[in-house]
PDB file of C-alpha atoms in Angstrom:
ATOM      1  CA  MET A   1       0.000   0.000   0.000  1.00  0.00           C
ATOM      2  CA  THR A   2       2.777   2.428   0.918  1.00  0.00           C
ATOM      3  CA  TYR A   3       4.705   1.699  -2.269  1.00  0.00           C
ATOM      4  CA  THR A   4       1.552   2.202  -4.344  1.00  0.00           C
ATOM      5  CA  LEU A   5       0.706   5.535  -2.707  1.00  0.00           C
ATOM      6  CA  ALA A   6       4.311   6.638  -3.177  1.00  0.00           C
ATOM      7  CA  GLY A   7       4.113   5.807  -6.883  1.00  0.00           C
ATOM      8  CA  VAL A   8       7.055   3.402  -6.767  1.00  0.00           C
ATOM      9  CA  SER A   9       5.325   0.007  -6.791  1.00  0.00           C
ATOM     10  CA  ASN A  10       6.012  -2.690  -9.357  1.00  0.00           C
ATOM     11  CA  ARG A  11       2.825  -2.700 -11.419  1.00  0.00           C
ATOM     12  CA  GLU A  12       3.726  -5.868 -13.291  1.00  0.00           C
ATOM     13  CA  THR A  13       4.038  -8.087 -10.214  1.00  0.00           C
ATOM     14  CA  GLY A  14       1.624  -6.215  -7.927  1.00  0.00           C
ATOM     15  CA  TRP A  15       4.212  -6.207  -5.144  1.00  0.00           C
ATOM     16  CA  GLY A  16       7.705  -4.857  -4.539  1.00  0.00           C
ATOM     17  CA  LEU A  17       9.393  -1.856  -6.130  1.00  0.00           C
ATOM     18  CA  ALA A  18       9.572  -0.866  -9.778  1.00  0.00           C
ATOM     19  CA  GLY A  19      12.978  -1.409 -11.358  1.00  0.00           C
ATOM     20  CA  ASP A  20      14.286  -3.402  -8.410  1.00  0.00           C
ATOM     21  CA  THR A  21      17.203  -5.836  -8.772  1.00  0.00           C
ATOM     22  CA  ARG A  22      18.050  -9.087  -6.992  1.00  0.00           C
ATOM     23  CA  VAL A  23      21.814  -8.984  -6.713  1.00  0.00           C
ATOM     24  CA  THR A  24      21.749  -9.712  -2.960  1.00  0.00           C
ATOM     25  CA  LEU A  25      19.338 -12.605  -3.446  1.00  0.00           C
ATOM     26  CA  GLU A  26      21.486 -14.086  -6.188  1.00  0.00           C
ATOM     27  CA  ALA A  27      24.569 -13.813  -3.964  1.00  0.00           C
ATOM     28  CA  LEU A  28      22.740 -15.550  -1.119  1.00  0.00           C
ATOM     29  CA  ARG A  29      21.654 -18.320  -3.471  1.00  0.00           C
ATOM     30  CA  ALA A  30      25.263 -18.795  -4.589  1.00  0.00           C
ATOM     31  CA  LEU A  31      26.265 -19.160  -0.945  1.00  0.00           C
ATOM     32  CA  GLY A  32      23.734 -21.958  -0.473  1.00  0.00           C
ATOM     33  CA  GLU A  33      20.844 -20.032   1.081  1.00  0.00           C
ATOM     34  CA  ASP A  34      17.270 -21.052   0.292  1.00  0.00           C
ATOM     35  CA  THR A  35      15.935 -17.958  -1.498  1.00  0.00           C
ATOM     36  CA  TRP A  36      12.331 -18.880  -2.262  1.00  0.00           C
ATOM     37  CA  PHE A  37      11.158 -15.599  -0.698  1.00  0.00           C
ATOM     38  CA  GLY A  38      12.149 -13.210  -3.475  1.00  0.00           C
ATOM     39  CA  LEU A  39      12.932  -9.768  -2.081  1.00  0.00           C
ATOM     40  CA  GLY A  40      14.571  -7.221  -4.343  1.00  0.00           C
ATOM     41  CA  ASP A  41      17.560  -5.170  -3.197  1.00  0.00           C
ATOM     42  CA  LEU A  42      15.566  -1.957  -2.646  1.00  0.00           C
ATOM     43  CA  ASP A  43      12.714  -3.844  -1.035  1.00  0.00           C
ATOM     44  CA  LEU A  44      15.209  -5.535   1.281  1.00  0.00           C
ATOM     45  CA  ALA A  45      16.292  -2.092   2.519  1.00  0.00           C
ATOM     46  CA  THR A  46      12.723  -1.384   3.623  1.00  0.00           C
ATOM     47  CA  HIS A  47      12.523  -4.699   5.473  1.00  0.00           C
ATOM     48  CA  LEU A  48      15.874  -4.151   7.189  1.00  0.00           C
ATOM     49  CA  ARG A  49      14.817  -0.664   8.308  1.00  0.00           C
ATOM     50  CA  ARG A  50      11.491  -1.976   9.619  1.00  0.00           C
ATOM     51  CA  THR A  51      13.094  -4.855  11.517  1.00  0.00           C
ATOM     52  CA  ALA A  52      15.763  -2.583  13.025  1.00  0.00           C
ATOM     53  CA  MET A  53      13.141  -0.105  14.275  1.00  0.00           C
ATOM     54  CA  LEU A  54      10.976  -2.871  15.745  1.00  0.00           C
ATOM     55  CA  ARG A  55      13.993  -4.289  17.593  1.00  0.00           C
ATOM     56  CA  ARG A  56      14.689  -0.819  18.999  1.00  0.00           C
ATOM     57  CA  GLY A  57      11.227  -0.784  20.551  1.00  0.00           C
ATOM     58  CA  PHE A  58       9.184   1.208  18.040  1.00  0.00           C
ATOM     59  CA  THR A  59       5.637   0.014  17.447  1.00  0.00           C
ATOM     60  CA  LEU A  60       4.565  -1.186  14.013  1.00  0.00           C
ATOM     61  CA  SER A  61       2.396   1.945  13.742  1.00  0.00           C
ATOM     62  CA  GLU A  62       5.432   4.141  14.388  1.00  0.00           C
ATOM     63  CA  VAL A  63       7.518   2.178  11.890  1.00  0.00           C
ATOM     64  CA  THR A  64       4.794   2.438   9.249  1.00  0.00           C
ATOM     65  CA  ALA A  65       4.497   6.201   9.775  1.00  0.00           C
ATOM     66  CA  SER A  66       8.279   6.587   9.488  1.00  0.00           C
ATOM     67  CA  LEU A  67       8.419   4.617   6.224  1.00  0.00           C
ATOM     68  CA  CYS A  68       5.520   6.652   4.820  1.00  0.00           C
ATOM     69  CA  ARG A  69       7.274   9.922   5.621  1.00  0.00           C
ATOM     70  CA  ALA A  70      10.491   8.688   4.013  1.00  0.00           C
ATOM     71  CA  LEU A  71       8.616   7.801   0.826  1.00  0.00           C
ATOM     72  CA  GLY A  72       6.629  11.033   0.747  1.00  0.00           C
ATOM     73  CA  VAL A  73       3.253   9.459   1.550  1.00  0.00           C
ATOM     74  CA  THR A  74       0.967  11.879   3.389  1.00  0.00           C
ATOM     75  CA  HIS A  75      -2.022   9.543   3.728  1.00  0.00           C
ATOM     76  CA  THR A  76      -2.527   7.738   7.014  1.00  0.00           C
ATOM     77  CA  VAL A  77      -1.543   4.076   6.601  1.00  0.00           C
ATOM     78  CA  ALA A  78      -2.295   2.033   9.708  1.00  0.00           C
ATOM     79  CA  PRO A  79      -1.558  -1.623  10.488  1.00  0.00           C
ATOM     80  CA  MET A  80      -4.471  -3.568  11.930  1.00  0.00           C
ATOM     81  CA  SER A  81      -2.548  -4.066  15.187  1.00  0.00           C
ATOM     82  CA  ASP A  82       0.809  -3.345  16.789  1.00  0.00           C
ATOM     83  CA  ARG A  83       0.844  -6.888  18.182  1.00  0.00           C
ATOM     84  CA  THR A  84       2.133  -9.901  16.269  1.00  0.00           C
ATOM     85  CA  VAL A  85      -0.574 -11.902  14.480  1.00  0.00           C
ATOM     86  CA  ARG A  86       0.529 -14.712  12.184  1.00  0.00           C
ATOM     87  CA  THR A  87      -1.687 -16.340   9.558  1.00  0.00           C
ATOM     88  CA  ARG A  88      -1.408 -20.127   9.509  1.00  0.00           C
ATOM     89  CA  VAL A  89      -2.880 -22.041   6.571  1.00  0.00           C
ATOM     90  CA  LEU A  90      -4.237 -25.539   7.227  1.00  0.00           C
ATOM     91  CA  THR A  91      -3.700 -27.797   4.215  1.00  0.00           C
ATOM     92  CA  GLN A  92      -3.988 -31.477   3.411  1.00  0.00           C
ATOM     93  CA  GLY A  93      -0.207 -31.688   3.633  1.00  0.00           C
ATOM     94  CA  GLY A  94      -0.015 -30.001   7.036  1.00  0.00           C
ATOM     95  CA  GLU A  95       0.021 -26.496   8.484  1.00  0.00           C
ATOM     96  CA  LEU A  96       1.934 -23.788   6.641  1.00  0.00           C
ATOM     97  CA  ALA A  97       2.949 -20.249   7.474  1.00  0.00           C
ATOM     98  CA  PHE A  98       1.133 -17.850   5.178  1.00  0.00           C
ATOM     99  CA  GLN A  99       4.231 -16.889   3.162  1.00  0.00           C
ATOM    100  CA  GLU A 100       5.144 -20.546   2.706  1.00  0.00           C
ATOM    101  CA  TYR A 101       1.681 -21.232   1.324  1.00  0.00           C
ATOM    102  CA  PHE A 102       1.486 -18.079  -0.778  1.00  0.00           C
ATOM    103  CA  VAL A 103       5.036 -17.739  -2.089  1.00  0.00           C
ATOM    104  CA  LYS A 104       6.961 -20.986  -1.645  1.00  0.00           C
ATOM    105  CA  HIS A 105       4.087 -23.292  -2.616  1.00  0.00           C
ATOM    106  CA  ARG A 106       2.322 -20.764  -4.911  1.00  0.00           C
ATOM    107  CA  CYS A 107      -1.071 -21.381  -3.252  1.00  0.00           C
ATOM    108  CA  GLU A 108      -1.186 -24.920  -4.663  1.00  0.00           C
ATOM    109  CA  PRO A 109      -1.967 -27.040  -1.541  1.00  0.00           C
ATOM    110  CA  PRO A 110      -5.733 -27.459  -0.985  1.00  0.00           C
ATOM    111  CA  VAL A 111      -6.842 -25.422   2.031  1.00  0.00           C
ATOM    112  CA  SER A 112      -8.993 -26.857   4.808  1.00  0.00           C
ATOM    113  CA  GLY A 113      -8.905 -23.930   7.222  1.00  0.00           C
ATOM    114  CA  LEU A 114      -7.068 -20.946   8.662  1.00  0.00           C
ATOM    115  CA  ARG A 115      -6.014 -19.792  12.087  1.00  0.00           C
ATOM    116  CA  PHE A 116      -4.462 -16.562  13.271  1.00  0.00           C
ATOM    117  CA  ASP A 117      -1.807 -17.036  15.940  1.00  0.00           C
ATOM    118  CA  GLY A 118      -1.750 -14.171  18.415  1.00  0.00           C
ATOM    119  CA  ALA A 119      -5.071 -12.679  17.353  1.00  0.00           C
ATOM    120  CA  ASP A 120      -6.751 -13.335  20.703  1.00  0.00           C
ATOM    121  CA  ASP A 121      -4.040 -11.337  22.480  1.00  0.00           C
ATOM    122  CA  SER A 122      -4.004  -8.474  20.005  1.00  0.00           C
ATOM    123  CA  GLU A 123      -5.873  -5.194  19.819  1.00  0.00           C
ATOM    124  CA  PRO A 124      -6.478  -2.622  17.066  1.00  0.00           C
ATOM    125  CA  SER A 125      -3.666  -0.157  16.422  1.00  0.00           C
ATOM    126  CA  PRO A 126      -4.438   3.390  17.642  1.00  0.00           C
ATOM    127  CA  ALA A 127      -5.029   4.827  14.158  1.00  0.00           C
ATOM    128  CA  PHE A 128      -7.174   1.872  13.112  1.00  0.00           C
ATOM    129  CA  ARG A 129      -9.233   2.101  16.299  1.00  0.00           C
ATOM    130  CA  ALA A 130      -9.744   5.834  15.749  1.00  0.00           C
ATOM    131  CA  ALA A 131     -10.822   5.283  12.143  1.00  0.00           C
ATOM    132  CA  LEU A 132     -13.379   2.671  13.158  1.00  0.00           C
ATOM    133  CA  HIS A 133     -15.008   5.267  15.402  1.00  0.00           C
ATOM    134  CA  SER A 134     -14.626   8.465  13.381  1.00  0.00           C
ATOM    135  CA  ALA A 135     -14.516   7.594   9.674  1.00  0.00           C
ATOM    136  CA  HIS A 136     -17.399   8.727   7.466  1.00  0.00           C
ATOM    137  CA  ALA A 137     -17.433   5.464   5.517  1.00  0.00           C
ATOM    138  CA  LEU A 138     -15.816   2.046   5.594  1.00  0.00           C
ATOM    139  CA  VAL A 139     -14.722   0.341   2.361  1.00  0.00           C
ATOM    140  CA  PHE A 140     -13.610  -3.257   1.995  1.00  0.00           C
ATOM    141  CA  CYS A 141     -11.366  -3.341  -1.063  1.00  0.00           C
ATOM    142  CA  PRO A 142     -11.677  -6.298  -3.492  1.00  0.00           C
ATOM    143  CA  SER A 143      -9.355  -8.399  -1.366  1.00  0.00           C
ATOM    144  CA  ASN A 144      -9.248 -12.076  -0.488  1.00  0.00           C
ATOM    145  CA  PRO A 145     -11.859 -12.488   2.286  1.00  0.00           C
ATOM    146  CA  PHE A 146      -9.862 -15.282   3.923  1.00  0.00           C
ATOM    147  CA  LEU A 147      -6.240 -14.157   3.673  1.00  0.00           C
ATOM    148  CA  SER A 148      -6.627 -10.363   3.708  1.00  0.00           C
ATOM    149  CA  VAL A 149      -9.838  -9.538   5.579  1.00  0.00           C
ATOM    150  CA  ALA A 150     -10.317 -12.418   8.031  1.00  0.00           C
ATOM    151  CA  PRO A 151      -7.080 -11.682   9.975  1.00  0.00           C
ATOM    152  CA  ILE A 152      -8.298  -8.116  10.576  1.00  0.00           C
ATOM    153  CA  LEU A 153     -11.720  -9.316  11.728  1.00  0.00           C
ATOM    154  CA  ALA A 154      -9.969 -11.733  14.109  1.00  0.00           C
ATOM    155  CA  VAL A 155      -8.559  -8.831  16.151  1.00  0.00           C
ATOM    156  CA  PRO A 156     -10.757  -8.503  19.254  1.00  0.00           C
ATOM    157  CA  GLY A 157     -13.260  -5.668  18.991  1.00  0.00           C
ATOM    158  CA  VAL A 158     -12.861  -5.053  15.260  1.00  0.00           C
ATOM    159  CA  LYS A 159     -15.819  -7.078  14.032  1.00  0.00           C
ATOM    160  CA  GLU A 160     -18.043  -5.594  16.735  1.00  0.00           C
ATOM    161  CA  ALA A 161     -16.914  -2.071  15.811  1.00  0.00           C
ATOM    162  CA  ILE A 162     -17.755  -2.708  12.160  1.00  0.00           C
ATOM    163  CA  GLU A 163     -21.123  -4.190  13.076  1.00  0.00           C
ATOM    164  CA  GLY A 164     -21.905  -1.014  15.017  1.00  0.00           C
ATOM    165  CA  PHE A 165     -20.306   1.395  12.530  1.00  0.00           C
ATOM    166  CA  ASN A 166     -22.511   4.446  11.990  1.00  0.00           C
ATOM    167  CA  GLY A 167     -21.544   5.255   8.397  1.00  0.00           C
ATOM    168  CA  PRO A 168     -22.052   3.309   5.176  1.00  0.00           C
ATOM    169  CA  ARG A 169     -20.115   0.060   4.861  1.00  0.00           C
ATOM    170  CA  VAL A 170     -19.184  -0.788   1.276  1.00  0.00           C
ATOM    171  CA  VAL A 171     -17.697  -4.062   0.021  1.00  0.00           C
ATOM    172  CA  VAL A 172     -16.207  -4.499  -3.462  1.00  0.00           C
ATOM    173  CA  SER A 173     -16.362  -8.097  -4.646  1.00  0.00           C
ATOM    174  CA  PRO A 174     -13.005  -9.719  -5.478  1.00  0.00           C
ATOM    175  CA  ILE A 175     -14.798 -12.278  -7.664  1.00  0.00           C
ATOM    176  CA  VAL A 176     -15.885 -11.284 -11.170  1.00  0.00           C
ATOM    177  CA  GLY A 177     -17.810 -13.735 -13.307  1.00  0.00           C
ATOM    178  CA  GLY A 178     -16.868 -16.611 -11.018  1.00  0.00           C
ATOM    179  CA  GLN A 179     -13.157 -15.857 -11.240  1.00  0.00           C
ATOM    180  CA  ALA A 180     -10.593 -14.069  -9.074  1.00  0.00           C
ATOM    181  CA  LEU A 181      -8.724 -11.486 -11.118  1.00  0.00           C
ATOM    182  CA  ARG A 182      -5.613 -12.114  -9.011  1.00  0.00           C
ATOM    183  CA  GLY A 183      -4.660 -14.522  -6.247  1.00  0.00           C
ATOM    184  CA  PRO A 184      -6.281 -17.676  -4.834  1.00  0.00           C
ATOM    185  CA  ALA A 185      -9.637 -16.246  -3.669  1.00  0.00           C
ATOM    186  CA  ALA A 186     -11.735 -18.358  -6.071  1.00  0.00           C
ATOM    187  CA  LYS A 187      -9.720 -21.492  -5.313  1.00  0.00           C
ATOM    188  CA  MET A 188     -10.105 -20.978  -1.563  1.00  0.00           C
ATOM    189  CA  LEU A 189     -13.833 -20.298  -1.808  1.00  0.00           C
ATOM    190  CA  ALA A 190     -14.282 -23.678  -3.479  1.00  0.00           C
ATOM    191  CA  GLU A 191     -11.979 -25.542  -1.087  1.00  0.00           C
ATOM    192  CA  LEU A 192     -13.683 -24.066   1.985  1.00  0.00           C
ATOM    193  CA  GLY A 193     -17.160 -24.940   0.758  1.00  0.00           C
ATOM    194  CA  HIS A 194     -18.415 -21.573  -0.494  1.00  0.00           C
ATOM    195  CA  ASP A 195     -20.015 -20.638  -3.792  1.00  0.00           C
ATOM    196  CA  VAL A 196     -17.327 -19.378  -6.154  1.00  0.00           C
ATOM    197  CA  SER A 197     -19.186 -16.194  -7.010  1.00  0.00           C
ATOM    198  CA  ALA A 198     -19.854 -12.667  -5.861  1.00  0.00           C
ATOM    199  CA  LEU A 199     -22.833 -14.138  -3.998  1.00  0.00           C
ATOM    200  CA  GLY A 200     -20.546 -16.521  -2.127  1.00  0.00           C
ATOM    201  CA  VAL A 201     -18.397 -13.561  -1.064  1.00  0.00           C
ATOM    202  CA  ALA A 202     -21.431 -11.485  -0.071  1.00  0.00           C
ATOM    203  CA  ARG A 203     -22.618 -14.216   2.278  1.00  0.00           C
ATOM    204  CA  SER A 204     -19.368 -13.939   4.227  1.00  0.00           C
ATOM    205  CA  TYR A 205     -20.019 -10.213   4.832  1.00  0.00           C
ATOM    206  CA  ARG A 206     -23.537 -10.470   6.258  1.00  0.00           C
ATOM    207  CA  GLY A 207     -23.881  -8.035   9.136  1.00  0.00           C
ATOM    208  CA  LEU A 208     -20.792  -6.104   8.021  1.00  0.00           C
ATOM    209  CA  CYS A 209     -21.956  -4.623   4.716  1.00  0.00           C
ATOM    210  CA  ASP A 210     -24.579  -2.104   3.624  1.00  0.00           C
ATOM    211  CA  VAL A 211     -23.656  -1.824  -0.065  1.00  0.00           C
ATOM    212  CA  PHE A 212     -22.122  -4.684  -2.030  1.00  0.00           C
ATOM    213  CA  VAL A 213     -20.405  -3.657  -5.274  1.00  0.00           C
ATOM    214  CA  VAL A 214     -20.387  -6.199  -8.108  1.00  0.00           C
ATOM    215  CA  ASP A 215     -19.147  -6.104 -11.667  1.00  0.00           C
ATOM    216  CA  GLU A 216     -21.490  -5.837 -14.644  1.00  0.00           C
ATOM    217  CA  ALA A 217     -20.710  -9.513 -15.304  1.00  0.00           C
ATOM    218  CA  ASP A 218     -22.519 -10.409 -12.081  1.00  0.00           C
ATOM    219  CA  ARG A 219     -25.595  -8.213 -12.508  1.00  0.00           C
ATOM    220  CA  ASP A 220     -27.858 -11.281 -12.448  1.00  0.00           C
ATOM    221  CA  LEU A 221     -26.752 -12.046  -8.868  1.00  0.00           C
ATOM    222  CA  ALA A 222     -28.079  -8.721  -7.543  1.00  0.00           C
ATOM    223  CA  PRO A 223     -31.507 -10.043  -6.379  1.00  0.00           C
ATOM    224  CA  GLN A 224     -29.911 -12.865  -4.371  1.00  0.00           C
ATOM    225  CA  ILE A 225     -27.393 -10.502  -2.779  1.00  0.00           C
ATOM    226  CA  GLU A 226     -30.142  -8.004  -1.957  1.00  0.00           C
ATOM    227  CA  ALA A 227     -32.003 -10.845  -0.212  1.00  0.00           C
ATOM    228  CA  LEU A 228     -29.080 -10.940   2.240  1.00  0.00           C
ATOM    229  CA  GLY A 229     -30.015  -7.416   3.362  1.00  0.00           C
ATOM    230  CA  MET A 230     -27.509  -5.508   1.248  1.00  0.00           C
ATOM    231  CA  GLU A 231     -27.972  -2.826  -1.357  1.00  0.00           C
ATOM    232  CA  VAL A 232     -26.237  -3.786  -4.603  1.00  0.00           C
ATOM    233  CA  CYS A 233     -24.227  -1.429  -6.794  1.00  0.00           C
ATOM    234  CA  VAL A 234     -23.473  -2.768 -10.271  1.00  0.00           C
ATOM    235  CA  THR A 235     -20.557  -1.159 -12.101  1.00  0.00           C
ATOM    236  CA  ASP A 236     -17.342  -1.978 -13.926  1.00  0.00           C
ATOM    237  CA  THR A 237     -14.987  -3.140 -11.157  1.00  0.00           C
ATOM    238  CA  VAL A 238     -12.100  -4.416 -13.287  1.00  0.00           C
ATOM    239  CA  MET A 239      -9.133  -2.071 -12.937  1.00  0.00           C
ATOM    240  CA  THR A 240      -6.429  -2.163 -15.600  1.00  0.00           C
ATOM    241  CA  ASP A 241      -4.998   1.347 -15.231  1.00  0.00           C
ATOM    242  CA  ASP A 242      -5.094   4.414 -12.978  1.00  0.00           C
ATOM    243  CA  ALA A 243      -8.130   5.836 -14.787  1.00  0.00           C
ATOM    244  CA  ASP A 244     -10.087   2.677 -13.916  1.00  0.00           C
ATOM    245  CA  LYS A 245      -9.037   2.988 -10.276  1.00  0.00           C
ATOM    246  CA  VAL A 246     -10.124   6.618 -10.094  1.00  0.00           C
ATOM    247  CA  ARG A 247     -13.434   5.839 -11.783  1.00  0.00           C
ATOM    248  CA  LEU A 248     -14.243   3.016  -9.358  1.00  0.00           C
ATOM    249  CA  ALA A 249     -13.150   5.077  -6.344  1.00  0.00           C
ATOM    250  CA  GLU A 250     -15.395   7.942  -7.430  1.00  0.00           C
ATOM    251  CA  ARG A 251     -18.339   5.563  -7.842  1.00  0.00           C
ATOM    252  CA  ILE A 252     -17.748   4.154  -4.357  1.00  0.00           C
ATOM    253  CA  CYS A 253     -17.587   7.659  -2.901  1.00  0.00           C
ATOM    254  CA  ARG A 254     -20.922   8.511  -4.511  1.00  0.00           C
ATOM    255  CA  VAL A 255     -22.472   5.292  -3.232  1.00  0.00           C
ATOM    256  CA  ALA A 256     -21.173   6.101   0.252  1.00  0.00           C
ATOM    257  CA  GLY A 257     -22.578   9.624   0.062  1.00  0.00           C
ATOM    258  CA  LEU A 258     -19.166  11.283   0.215  1.00  0.00           C
ATOM    259  CA  VAL A 259     -18.665  14.677  -1.410  1.00  0.00           C
ATOM    260  CA  LEU A 260     -16.072  14.604  -4.207  1.00  0.00           C
TER     261      LEU A 260
END
């Protein structure tokens, strides 16, 4: 998120920094290190800085704010918590750390469940807690409901705060025409027993969503989603360039009643 807001993200991969190199990684591989987690040289600098600050006693919120300032990002970027919460993926071949599942094994092992180590002992970060109480609207981006959203909802008090949120709550479906545009969301929906559709995603947000945004390809699902107690907004949700992102963001703002 910080790289994207700073305008330095790698748009081809969707992660990391544009124009990054892997000289350090290649040197580590030559020395016999297992280098399945592919960090670029510039990206590695960010990770080293973050780890060093955390070891010196700074909170993750403070580290995030420092990195944002260094990259010229003026928006508030807040982690869900300053405590450690680790996503563990339960597969037929055993339990995997999230990055092992996502990067090392490329999301291939069938998933039977998830758990979030440390979630019960965590709490929302100060900026996140403040936003849940003072924001005018809450938007769930078209993210994986299991890997991206569920860990946040597992933090004590977050789900309850969203359930009682006073403003409009908008969810953008990550599934378009029965397919995930990126990542394993569709695969995980099927493996965990959900409908692989925008409707299947909507069911997981009951009680947390006022307006569910679907792509034109899923217009026919609107009546079934509305039966869940949600208003449905049908629009073009596929984003291929910055103009698409701006267009969708403006539509969401209008749906949420925000002045542009």
